[in-house]
mmCIF file with all atom_site columns, C-alpha atoms in Angstrom:
data_model
loop_
_atom_site.group_PDB
_atom_site.id
_atom_site.type_symbol
_atom_site.label_atom_id
_atom_site.label_alt_id
_atom_site.label_comp_id
_atom_site.label_asym_id
_atom_site.label_entity_id
_atom_site.label_seq_id
_atom_site.pdbx_PDB_ins_code
_atom_site.Cartn_x
_atom_site.Cartn_y
_atom_site.Cartn_z
_atom_site.occupancy
_atom_site.B_iso_or_equiv
_atom_site.pdbx_formal_charge
_atom_site.auth_seq_id
_atom_site.auth_comp_id
_atom_site.auth_asym_id
_atom_site.auth_atom_id
_atom_site.pdbx_PDB_model_num
ATOM 1   C CA . MET A 1 1   ? -20.292 38.239  15.132  1.00 43.00 ? 21  MET A CA 1
ATOM 2   C CA . THR A 1 2   ? -21.260 35.097  17.818  1.00 46.00 ? 22  THR A CA 1
ATOM 3   C CA . GLY A 1 3   ? -18.024 32.151  18.524  1.00 46.00 ? 23  GLY A CA 1
ATOM 4   C CA . SER A 1 4   ? -15.067 33.631  17.552  1.00 46.00 ? 24  SER A CA 1
ATOM 5   C CA . THR A 1 5   ? -12.358 35.005  19.615  1.00 47.00 ? 25  THR A CA 1
ATOM 6   C CA . GLY A 1 6   ? -9.147  36.782  19.460  1.00 44.00 ? 26  GLY A CA 1
ATOM 7   C CA . ALA A 1 7   ? -8.619  39.465  16.607  1.00 47.00 ? 27  ALA A CA 1
ATOM 8   C CA . HIS A 1 8   ? -8.477  37.058  14.001  1.00 49.00 ? 28  HIS A CA 1
ATOM 9   C CA . GLY A 1 9   ? -11.007 34.595  15.056  1.00 47.00 ? 29  GLY A CA 1
ATOM 10  C CA . ALA A 1 10  ? -8.617  32.064  16.183  1.00 49.00 ? 30  ALA A CA 1
ATOM 11  C CA . SER A 1 11  ? -10.930 30.162  17.969  1.00 52.00 ? 31  SER A CA 1
ATOM 12  C CA . ARG A 1 12  ? -14.163 29.951  16.248  1.00 55.00 ? 32  ARG A CA 1
ATOM 13  C CA . THR A 1 13  ? -16.479 27.376  17.056  1.00 60.00 ? 33  THR A CA 1
ATOM 14  C CA . PRO A 1 14  ? -18.550 26.666  14.081  1.00 60.00 ? 34  PRO A CA 1
ATOM 15  C CA . THR A 1 15  ? -22.029 28.232  14.122  1.00 66.00 ? 35  THR A CA 1
ATOM 16  C CA . ASP A 1 16  ? -25.357 25.505  12.975  1.00 75.00 ? 36  ASP A CA 1
ATOM 17  C CA . PRO A 1 17  ? -26.256 25.536  9.177   1.00 72.00 ? 37  PRO A CA 1
ATOM 18  C CA . SER A 1 18  ? -29.963 25.199  9.621   1.00 77.00 ? 38  SER A CA 1
ATOM 19  C CA . GLN A 1 19  ? -29.066 28.778  11.467  1.00 80.00 ? 39  GLN A CA 1
ATOM 20  C CA . ALA A 1 20  ? -26.318 30.861  10.087  1.00 77.00 ? 40  ALA A CA 1
ATOM 21  C CA . SER A 1 21  ? -26.574 33.271  7.249   1.00 81.00 ? 41  SER A CA 1
ATOM 22  C CA . THR A 1 22  ? -24.936 33.081  3.745   1.00 80.00 ? 42  THR A CA 1
ATOM 23  C CA . GLY A 1 23  ? -22.292 34.983  4.403   1.00 81.00 ? 43  GLY A CA 1
ATOM 24  C CA . GLN A 1 24  ? -21.651 33.033  8.159   1.00 81.00 ? 44  GLN A CA 1
ATOM 25  C CA . LEU A 1 25  ? -21.251 30.179  6.339   1.00 78.00 ? 45  LEU A CA 1
ATOM 26  C CA . ILE A 1 26  ? -18.368 31.516  3.573   1.00 83.00 ? 46  ILE A CA 1
ATOM 27  C CA . GLY A 1 27  ? -16.756 32.733  6.467   1.00 84.00 ? 47  GLY A CA 1
ATOM 28  C CA . GLU A 1 28  ? -15.949 29.629  8.540   1.00 83.00 ? 48  GLU A CA 1
ATOM 29  C CA . LEU A 1 29  ? -15.418 28.256  4.648   1.00 82.00 ? 49  LEU A CA 1
ATOM 30  C CA . PRO A 1 30  ? -11.260 28.197  5.070   1.00 86.00 ? 50  PRO A CA 1
ATOM 31  C CA . ASP A 1 31  ? -11.679 26.922  8.278   1.00 87.00 ? 51  ASP A CA 1
ATOM 32  C CA . LEU A 1 32  ? -14.277 23.743  7.782   1.00 84.00 ? 52  LEU A CA 1
ATOM 33  C CA . VAL A 1 33  ? -11.134 23.075  4.088   1.00 86.00 ? 53  VAL A CA 1
ATOM 34  C CA . THR A 1 34  ? -8.257  23.347  5.490   1.00 89.00 ? 54  THR A CA 1
ATOM 35  C CA . ARG A 1 35  ? -9.815  21.011  8.290   1.00 91.00 ? 55  ARG A CA 1
ATOM 36  C CA . LEU A 1 36  ? -11.462 18.939  6.218   1.00 88.00 ? 56  LEU A CA 1
ATOM 37  C CA . VAL A 1 37  ? -7.694  18.464  4.267   1.00 88.00 ? 57  VAL A CA 1
ATOM 38  C CA . ARG A 1 38  ? -5.259  17.791  7.270   1.00 91.00 ? 58  ARG A CA 1
ATOM 39  C CA . ASP A 1 39  ? -8.489  14.710  8.265   1.00 89.00 ? 59  ASP A CA 1
ATOM 40  C CA . GLU A 1 40  ? -7.756  14.016  4.938   1.00 88.00 ? 60  GLU A CA 1
ATOM 41  C CA . VAL A 1 41  ? -4.138  13.797  5.813   1.00 88.00 ? 61  VAL A CA 1
ATOM 42  C CA . ARG A 1 42  ? -4.414  12.093  8.858   1.00 90.00 ? 62  ARG A CA 1
ATOM 43  C CA . LEU A 1 43  ? -6.509  9.395   7.211   1.00 88.00 ? 63  LEU A CA 1
ATOM 44  C CA . ALA A 1 44  ? -3.974  9.478   4.033   1.00 87.00 ? 64  ALA A CA 1
ATOM 45  C CA . GLN A 1 45  ? -1.386  7.973   6.399   1.00 89.00 ? 65  GLN A CA 1
ATOM 46  C CA . ALA A 1 46  ? -2.878  5.781   9.370   1.00 87.00 ? 66  ALA A CA 1
ATOM 47  C CA . GLU A 1 47  ? -4.458  4.304   6.015   1.00 86.00 ? 67  GLU A CA 1
ATOM 48  C CA . VAL A 1 48  ? -0.904  3.822   4.538   1.00 87.00 ? 68  VAL A CA 1
ATOM 49  C CA . LYS A 1 49  ? 0.947   2.659   7.763   1.00 87.00 ? 69  LYS A CA 1
ATOM 50  C CA . GLY A 1 50  ? -1.896  -0.519  7.569   1.00 85.00 ? 70  GLY A CA 1
ATOM 51  C CA . LYS A 1 51  ? -0.901  -1.284  5.019   1.00 87.00 ? 71  LYS A CA 1
ATOM 52  C CA . ALA A 1 52  ? 2.522   -1.348  5.371   1.00 87.00 ? 72  ALA A CA 1
ATOM 53  C CA . LYS A 1 53  ? 2.064   -3.253  8.307   1.00 87.00 ? 73  LYS A CA 1
ATOM 54  C CA . LYS A 1 54  ? 0.487   -5.887  6.746   1.00 86.00 ? 74  LYS A CA 1
ATOM 55  C CA . LEU A 1 55  ? 3.313   -6.039  4.129   1.00 87.00 ? 75  LEU A CA 1
ATOM 56  C CA . GLY A 1 56  ? 5.568   -6.090  6.681   1.00 89.00 ? 76  GLY A CA 1
ATOM 57  C CA . VAL A 1 57  ? 3.541   -9.609  8.701   1.00 88.00 ? 77  VAL A CA 1
ATOM 58  C CA . GLY A 1 58  ? 2.951   -11.071 5.137   1.00 88.00 ? 78  GLY A CA 1
ATOM 59  C CA . ALA A 1 59  ? 6.721   -10.897 3.434   1.00 88.00 ? 79  ALA A CA 1
ATOM 60  C CA . GLY A 1 60  ? 7.788   -11.207 6.938   1.00 91.00 ? 80  GLY A CA 1
ATOM 61  C CA . LEU A 1 61  ? 5.406   -15.357 7.276   1.00 92.00 ? 81  LEU A CA 1
ATOM 62  C CA . PHE A 1 62  ? 6.859   -15.437 3.529   1.00 90.00 ? 82  PHE A CA 1
ATOM 63  C CA . GLY A 1 63  ? 9.928   -14.981 4.474   1.00 93.00 ? 83  GLY A CA 1
ATOM 64  C CA . GLY A 1 64  ? 9.438   -18.441 6.480   1.00 93.00 ? 84  GLY A CA 1
ATOM 65  C CA . ALA A 1 65  ? 7.954   -20.274 4.317   1.00 95.00 ? 85  ALA A CA 1
ATOM 66  C CA . GLY A 1 66  ? 10.694  -19.714 1.725   1.00 94.00 ? 86  GLY A CA 1
ATOM 67  C CA . LEU A 1 67  ? 13.107  -20.816 4.141   1.00 95.00 ? 87  LEU A CA 1
ATOM 68  C CA . VAL A 1 68  ? 11.485  -23.854 5.173   1.00 96.00 ? 88  VAL A CA 1
ATOM 69  C CA . ALA A 1 69  ? 10.857  -24.753 1.545   1.00 96.00 ? 89  ALA A CA 1
ATOM 70  C CA . LEU A 1 70  ? 14.038  -24.257 0.570   1.00 94.00 ? 90  LEU A CA 1
ATOM 71  C CA . LEU A 1 71  ? 15.081  -26.608 3.262   1.00 96.00 ? 91  LEU A CA 1
ATOM 72  C CA . GLY A 1 72  ? 12.749  -29.001 1.874   1.00 96.00 ? 92  GLY A CA 1
ATOM 73  C CA . LEU A 1 73  ? 14.109  -28.248 -1.237  1.00 92.00 ? 93  LEU A CA 1
ATOM 74  C CA . ASN A 1 74  ? 17.489  -29.407 -0.553  1.00 95.00 ? 94  ASN A CA 1
ATOM 75  C CA . ALA A 1 75  ? 16.447  -33.104 0.823   1.00 96.00 ? 95  ALA A CA 1
ATOM 76  C CA . LEU A 1 76  ? 14.613  -33.951 -2.441  1.00 95.00 ? 96  LEU A CA 1
ATOM 77  C CA . ILE A 1 77  ? 17.934  -32.753 -4.280  1.00 95.00 ? 97  ILE A CA 1
ATOM 78  C CA . THR A 1 78  ? 19.883  -34.273 -1.808  1.00 96.00 ? 98  THR A CA 1
ATOM 79  C CA . ALA A 1 79  ? 18.026  -37.678 -2.645  1.00 96.00 ? 99  ALA A CA 1
ATOM 80  C CA . ALA A 1 80  ? 17.934  -36.639 -6.409  1.00 94.00 ? 100 ALA A CA 1
ATOM 81  C CA . ILE A 1 81  ? 21.297  -36.908 -6.599  1.00 95.00 ? 101 ILE A CA 1
ATOM 82  C CA . LEU A 1 82  ? 22.197  -40.651 -4.829  1.00 96.00 ? 102 LEU A CA 1
ATOM 83  C CA . GLY A 1 83  ? 19.442  -41.978 -6.823  1.00 96.00 ? 103 GLY A CA 1
ATOM 84  C CA . LEU A 1 84  ? 21.067  -40.967 -9.825  1.00 95.00 ? 104 LEU A CA 1
ATOM 85  C CA . ALA A 1 85  ? 24.459  -41.644 -8.953  1.00 95.00 ? 105 ALA A CA 1
ATOM 86  C CA . ASN A 1 86  ? 23.506  -45.434 -8.425  1.00 96.00 ? 106 ASN A CA 1
ATOM 87  C CA . VAL A 1 87  ? 23.704  -45.635 -12.803 1.00 96.00 ? 107 VAL A CA 1
ATOM 88  C CA . LEU A 1 88  ? 26.188  -42.105 -13.218 1.00 94.00 ? 108 LEU A CA 1
ATOM 89  C CA . PRO A 1 89  ? 29.258  -41.174 -10.689 1.00 95.00 ? 109 PRO A CA 1
ATOM 90  C CA . GLY A 1 90  ? 28.147  -39.259 -8.266  1.00 92.00 ? 110 GLY A CA 1
ATOM 91  C CA . TYR A 1 91  ? 29.879  -35.836 -9.259  1.00 94.00 ? 111 TYR A CA 1
ATOM 92  C CA . LEU A 1 92  ? 28.392  -36.811 -12.819 1.00 95.00 ? 112 LEU A CA 1
ATOM 93  C CA . ALA A 1 93  ? 25.480  -36.130 -10.943 1.00 94.00 ? 113 ALA A CA 1
ATOM 94  C CA . ALA A 1 94  ? 25.623  -33.076 -9.366  1.00 94.00 ? 114 ALA A CA 1
ATOM 95  C CA . ILE A 1 95  ? 26.646  -31.498 -12.142 1.00 95.00 ? 115 ILE A CA 1
ATOM 96  C CA . ILE A 1 96  ? 22.931  -32.752 -13.973 1.00 95.00 ? 116 ILE A CA 1
ATOM 97  C CA . ILE A 1 97  ? 21.461  -31.827 -11.083 1.00 94.00 ? 117 ILE A CA 1
ATOM 98  C CA . ALA A 1 98  ? 22.618  -28.567 -10.698 1.00 94.00 ? 118 ALA A CA 1
ATOM 99  C CA . VAL A 1 99  ? 22.607  -27.245 -14.629 1.00 95.00 ? 119 VAL A CA 1
ATOM 100 C CA . VAL A 1 100 ? 18.958  -28.375 -14.105 1.00 93.00 ? 120 VAL A CA 1
ATOM 101 C CA . LEU A 1 101 ? 18.345  -26.167 -11.676 1.00 92.00 ? 121 LEU A CA 1
ATOM 102 C CA . PHE A 1 102 ? 20.365  -23.186 -12.420 1.00 94.00 ? 122 PHE A CA 1
ATOM 103 C CA . ALA A 1 103 ? 17.506  -23.521 -15.386 1.00 95.00 ? 123 ALA A CA 1
ATOM 104 C CA . VAL A 1 104 ? 15.311  -23.227 -13.571 1.00 93.00 ? 124 VAL A CA 1
ATOM 105 C CA . ALA A 1 105 ? 16.500  -20.340 -11.564 1.00 93.00 ? 125 ALA A CA 1
ATOM 106 C CA . GLY A 1 106 ? 16.607  -18.558 -14.890 1.00 94.00 ? 126 GLY A CA 1
ATOM 107 C CA . VAL A 1 107 ? 12.527  -19.421 -16.056 1.00 95.00 ? 127 VAL A CA 1
ATOM 108 C CA . LEU A 1 108 ? 12.297  -18.196 -12.315 1.00 93.00 ? 128 LEU A CA 1
ATOM 109 C CA . ALA A 1 109 ? 14.446  -14.635 -12.299 1.00 93.00 ? 129 ALA A CA 1
ATOM 110 C CA . LEU A 1 110 ? 12.883  -14.014 -15.439 1.00 92.00 ? 130 LEU A CA 1
ATOM 111 C CA . LEU A 1 111 ? 9.503   -13.739 -15.187 1.00 91.00 ? 131 LEU A CA 1
ATOM 112 C CA . GLY A 1 112 ? 10.505  -12.352 -11.274 1.00 89.00 ? 132 GLY A CA 1
ATOM 113 C CA . LYS A 1 113 ? 11.556  -9.186  -13.237 1.00 87.00 ? 133 LYS A CA 1
ATOM 114 C CA . LYS A 1 114 ? 8.245   -8.488  -15.106 1.00 83.00 ? 134 LYS A CA 1
ATOM 115 C CA . ASP A 1 115 ? 6.691   -8.998  -12.588 1.00 81.00 ? 135 ASP A CA 1
ATOM 116 C CA . VAL A 1 116 ? 8.489   -6.366  -10.308 1.00 79.00 ? 136 VAL A CA 1
ATOM 117 C CA . GLN A 1 117 ? 8.035   -4.555  -13.402 1.00 76.00 ? 137 GLN A CA 1
ATOM 118 C CA . ASP A 1 118 ? 4.237   -4.452  -13.692 1.00 72.00 ? 138 ASP A CA 1
ATOM 119 C CA . ALA A 1 119 ? 4.078   -4.018  -9.879  1.00 65.00 ? 139 ALA A CA 1
ATOM 120 C CA . LYS A 1 120 ? 2.396   0.045   -9.106  1.00 65.00 ? 140 LYS A CA 1
ATOM 121 C CA . PRO A 1 121 ? 3.988   1.549   -5.686  1.00 62.00 ? 141 PRO A CA 1
ATOM 122 C CA . PRO A 1 122 ? 1.122   1.124   -3.571  1.00 60.00 ? 142 PRO A CA 1
ATOM 123 C CA . LEU A 1 123 ? -1.460  4.464   -2.818  1.00 68.00 ? 143 LEU A CA 1
ATOM 124 C CA . PRO A 1 124 ? -4.076  5.191   -0.151  1.00 69.00 ? 144 PRO A CA 1
ATOM 125 C CA . THR A 1 125 ? -6.461  4.302   -2.281  1.00 70.00 ? 145 THR A CA 1
ATOM 126 C CA . ASP A 1 126 ? -9.564  4.712   -0.052  1.00 75.00 ? 146 ASP A CA 1
ATOM 127 C CA . THR A 1 127 ? -8.340  7.968   1.206   1.00 79.00 ? 147 THR A CA 1
ATOM 128 C CA . LEU A 1 128 ? -8.123  8.907   -2.248  1.00 79.00 ? 148 LEU A CA 1
ATOM 129 C CA . ASP A 1 129 ? -11.531 7.876   -3.321  1.00 82.00 ? 149 ASP A CA 1
ATOM 130 C CA . SER A 1 130 ? -12.978 10.080  -0.323  1.00 84.00 ? 150 SER A CA 1
ATOM 131 C CA . VAL A 1 131 ? -11.003 12.958  -1.027  1.00 82.00 ? 151 VAL A CA 1
ATOM 132 C CA . LYS A 1 132 ? -12.257 12.799  -5.273  1.00 84.00 ? 152 LYS A CA 1
ATOM 133 C CA . ALA A 1 133 ? -16.113 12.480  -3.011  1.00 85.00 ? 153 ALA A CA 1
ATOM 134 C CA . ASP A 1 134 ? -15.608 15.493  -0.623  1.00 82.00 ? 154 ASP A CA 1
ATOM 135 C CA . VAL A 1 135 ? -14.362 17.434  -4.160  1.00 82.00 ? 155 VAL A CA 1
ATOM 136 C CA . ALA A 1 136 ? -18.047 16.530  -5.705  1.00 83.00 ? 156 ALA A CA 1
ATOM 137 C CA . ALA A 1 137 ? -19.872 17.427  -2.582  1.00 81.00 ? 157 ALA A CA 1
ATOM 138 C CA . VAL A 1 138 ? -17.594 20.886  -2.169  1.00 79.00 ? 158 VAL A CA 1
ATOM 139 C CA . LYS A 1 139 ? -18.615 21.958  -5.932  1.00 77.00 ? 159 LYS A CA 1
ATOM 140 C CA . GLY A 1 140 ? -21.936 20.689  -5.627  1.00 76.00 ? 160 GLY A CA 1
ATOM 141 C CA . SER A 1 141 ? -22.958 23.043  -3.152  1.00 72.00 ? 161 SER A CA 1
ATOM 142 C CA . ALA A 1 142 ? -20.589 25.467  -4.826  1.00 66.00 ? 162 ALA A CA 1
ATOM 143 C CA . THR A 1 143 ? -22.918 26.039  -7.605  1.00 66.00 ? 163 THR A CA 1
ATOM 144 C CA . ARG A 1 144 ? -26.254 25.521  -5.769  1.00 61.00 ? 164 ARG A CA 1
#
């Protein structure tokens, strides 16, 4: 057994598959499968980390946009109250605008609840596809 050191062959160097015997290839299979699984786990971790980073940046940008939009909405609400106060008492104009805003908030909350319930957890889909392809390749070569 060339290329192995130690009592259990802990640091084997992979042999050239075209020149290796079937016994050598079968002997290397556990190490190769272990390495493949570890590599796939590292790939999944990297993919999830990248997606989480993009998600964080996107959420921050949406948060900033939401804050600026809220300030603009406040200015429009104030203008609506002041405009309505020309024909009604000021307190009544503010109450009417508040009721309309609460109704809009209720509709938005119901829509948001539906979307949150329909959301699916983020998965490393590219890695899952890669693992499925690896399993299919191993099954295909095992039947030969």
